[in-house]
Coordinates of C-alpha atoms in Angstrom, one line a residue:
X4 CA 119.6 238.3 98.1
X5 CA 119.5 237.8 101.8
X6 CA 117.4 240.2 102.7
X7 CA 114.8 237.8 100.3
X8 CA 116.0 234.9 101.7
X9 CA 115.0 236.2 104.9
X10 CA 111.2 237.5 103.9
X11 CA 110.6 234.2 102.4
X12 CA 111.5 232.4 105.4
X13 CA 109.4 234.9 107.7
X14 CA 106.4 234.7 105.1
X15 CA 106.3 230.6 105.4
X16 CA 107.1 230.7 109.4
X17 CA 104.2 233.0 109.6
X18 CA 101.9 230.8 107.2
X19 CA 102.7 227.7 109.1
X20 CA 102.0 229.3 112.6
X21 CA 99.5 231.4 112.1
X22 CA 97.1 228.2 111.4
X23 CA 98.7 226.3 114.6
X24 CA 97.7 229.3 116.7
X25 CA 94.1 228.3 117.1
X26 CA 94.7 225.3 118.7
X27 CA 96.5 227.0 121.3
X28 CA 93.5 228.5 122.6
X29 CA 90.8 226.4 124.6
X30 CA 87.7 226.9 123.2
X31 CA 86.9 223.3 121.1
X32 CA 84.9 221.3 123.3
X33 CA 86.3 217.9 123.9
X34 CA 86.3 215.6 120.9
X35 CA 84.5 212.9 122.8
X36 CA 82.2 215.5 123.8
X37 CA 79.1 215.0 121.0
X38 CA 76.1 214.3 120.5
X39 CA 74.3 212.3 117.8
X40 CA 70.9 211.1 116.8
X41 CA 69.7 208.3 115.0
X42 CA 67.6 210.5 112.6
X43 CA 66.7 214.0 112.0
X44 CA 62.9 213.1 111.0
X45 CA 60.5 211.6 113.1
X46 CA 56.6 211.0 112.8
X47 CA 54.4 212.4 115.9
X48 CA 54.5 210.9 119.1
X49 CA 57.4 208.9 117.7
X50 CA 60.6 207.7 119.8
X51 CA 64.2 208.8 118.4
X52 CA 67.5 208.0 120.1
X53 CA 70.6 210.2 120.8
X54 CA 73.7 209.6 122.3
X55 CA 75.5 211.8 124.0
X56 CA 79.4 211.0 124.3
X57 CA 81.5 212.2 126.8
X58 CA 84.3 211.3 129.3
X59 CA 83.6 208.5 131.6
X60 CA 82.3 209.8 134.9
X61 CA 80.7 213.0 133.1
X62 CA 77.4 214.4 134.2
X63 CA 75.1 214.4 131.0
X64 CA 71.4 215.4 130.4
X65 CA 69.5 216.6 127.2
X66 CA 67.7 219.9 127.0
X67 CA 64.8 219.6 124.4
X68 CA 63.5 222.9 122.7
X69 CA 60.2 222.2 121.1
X70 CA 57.7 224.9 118.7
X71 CA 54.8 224.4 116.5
X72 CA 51.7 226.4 115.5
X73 CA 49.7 223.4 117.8
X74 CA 52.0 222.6 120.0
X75 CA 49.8 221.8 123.4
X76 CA 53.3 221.9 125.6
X77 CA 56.1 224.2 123.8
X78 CA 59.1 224.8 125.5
X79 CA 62.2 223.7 126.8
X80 CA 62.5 220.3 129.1
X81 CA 65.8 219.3 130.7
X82 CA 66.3 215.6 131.1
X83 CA 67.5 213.9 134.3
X84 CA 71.1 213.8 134.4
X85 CA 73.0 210.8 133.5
X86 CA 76.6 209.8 134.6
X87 CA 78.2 208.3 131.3
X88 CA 79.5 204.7 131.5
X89 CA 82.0 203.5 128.3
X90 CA 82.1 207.3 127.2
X91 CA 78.0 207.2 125.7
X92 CA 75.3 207.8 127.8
X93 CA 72.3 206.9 125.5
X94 CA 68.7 208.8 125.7
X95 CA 64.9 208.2 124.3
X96 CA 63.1 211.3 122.9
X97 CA 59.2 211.0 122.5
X98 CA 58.4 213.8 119.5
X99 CA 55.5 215.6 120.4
X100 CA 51.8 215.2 119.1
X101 CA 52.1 218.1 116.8
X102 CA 54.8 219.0 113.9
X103 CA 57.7 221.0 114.5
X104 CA 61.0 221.3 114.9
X105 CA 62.3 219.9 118.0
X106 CA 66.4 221.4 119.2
X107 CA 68.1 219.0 121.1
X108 CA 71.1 220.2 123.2
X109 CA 73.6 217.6 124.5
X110 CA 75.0 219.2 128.4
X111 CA 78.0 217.8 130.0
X112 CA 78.6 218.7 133.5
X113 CA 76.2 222.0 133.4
X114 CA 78.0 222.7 130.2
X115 CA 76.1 222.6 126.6
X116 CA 78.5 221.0 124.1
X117 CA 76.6 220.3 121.0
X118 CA 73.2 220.3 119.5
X119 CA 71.4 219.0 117.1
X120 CA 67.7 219.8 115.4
X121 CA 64.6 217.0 114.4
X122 CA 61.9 217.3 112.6
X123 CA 58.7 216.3 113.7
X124 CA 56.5 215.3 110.7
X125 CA 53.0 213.6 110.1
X126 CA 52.7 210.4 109.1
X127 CA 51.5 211.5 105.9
X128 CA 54.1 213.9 104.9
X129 CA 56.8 211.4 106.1
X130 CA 59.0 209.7 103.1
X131 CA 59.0 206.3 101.9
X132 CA 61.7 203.9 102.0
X133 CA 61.8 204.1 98.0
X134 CA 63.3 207.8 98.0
X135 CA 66.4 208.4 99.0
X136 CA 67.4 211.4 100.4
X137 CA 69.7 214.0 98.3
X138 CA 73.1 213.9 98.9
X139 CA 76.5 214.7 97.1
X140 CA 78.7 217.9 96.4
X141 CA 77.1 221.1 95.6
X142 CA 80.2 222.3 94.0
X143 CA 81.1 220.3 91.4
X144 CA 82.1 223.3 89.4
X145 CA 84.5 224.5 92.1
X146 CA 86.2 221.4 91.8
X147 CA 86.6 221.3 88.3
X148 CA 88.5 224.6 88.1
X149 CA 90.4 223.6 90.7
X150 CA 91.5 220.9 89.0
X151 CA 92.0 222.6 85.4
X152 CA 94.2 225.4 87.5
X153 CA 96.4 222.2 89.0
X154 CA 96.9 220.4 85.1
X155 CA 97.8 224.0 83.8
X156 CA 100.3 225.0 86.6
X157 CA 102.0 221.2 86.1
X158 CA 102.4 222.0 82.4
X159 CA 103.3 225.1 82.8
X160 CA 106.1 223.4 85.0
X161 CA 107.0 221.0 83.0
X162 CA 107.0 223.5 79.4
X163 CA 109.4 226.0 81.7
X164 CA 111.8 223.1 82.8
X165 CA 111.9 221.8 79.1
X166 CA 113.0 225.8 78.2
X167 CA 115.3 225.4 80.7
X168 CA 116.7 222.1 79.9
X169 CA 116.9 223.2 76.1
X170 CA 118.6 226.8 76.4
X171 CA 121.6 225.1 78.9

């Protein structure tokens, strides 16, 4: 009976550090540091915004990685670095004349931190502001099961404590 006792309480030690033990080591950037962009489709020769966030005093720039079967200039170009002010340092993107898909890494203090990716469309293939995009959870079945296997371990619960409850 001890000797359970015991395992059990190793078993649940170990499930509740073993979890905990990857924040121990270093290797998440900073929450602050990100990067976001106001859209991840732009027409040609288009401007998009990103924002880079970061600890005040921080040394940001962008690195833009562009491709394309016509690219004219393909490549990657660093911006100037920024020092961030209010923990955002904010920067405009001109798309290139020719579709693609443009990378966009955010580097903080000679570190890259995040990135992010854009697509570079024609103005023809571009979506109107009728559609919406599609969005929602692509595992509606999961959660269903999920919770059918809840509702039957409750009853099965609540029938063994009724047993239970009767035989005493």
């Amino acid at each position: 009976m001890i000797a359970r006792t015991i395992a059990t309480v190793a078993l649940a030690g170990a499930a509740v550090l073993v979890p905990s033990a990857a924040f121990a080591a270093d290797t998440y950037p900073d929450a602050g540091d990100s990067l976001t962009c106001d859209a991840s489709q732009v027409d040609v020769t288009n401007t998009v915004g990103c924002t880079v966030g970061a600890a005040d005093g921080s040394k940001v720039a962008l690195q833009v990685t562009t491709a394309g079967e016509d690219a004219s200039i393909a490549g990657t170009v660093t911006s100037a670095a920024k020092t961030v002010s209010g923990n955002v340092a904010s920067f405009t993107i001109t798309a290139p004349s020719s579709t693609g898909t443009m990378g966009i890494t955010a580097i903080i203090d000679g570190e890259a931190v995040d990135t992010a990716s854009i697509e570079v469309v024609s103005s023809a293939s571009t979506t109107t502001g009728d559609e919406l995009s599609g969005t929602g959870f692509e595992n509606v079945g999961l959660a269903a099961g999920a919770g059918v296997l809840l509702v039957a371990g409750a009853a099965t619960v609540f029938v063994a404590a009724r047993r239970r409850a009767a035989a005493n």
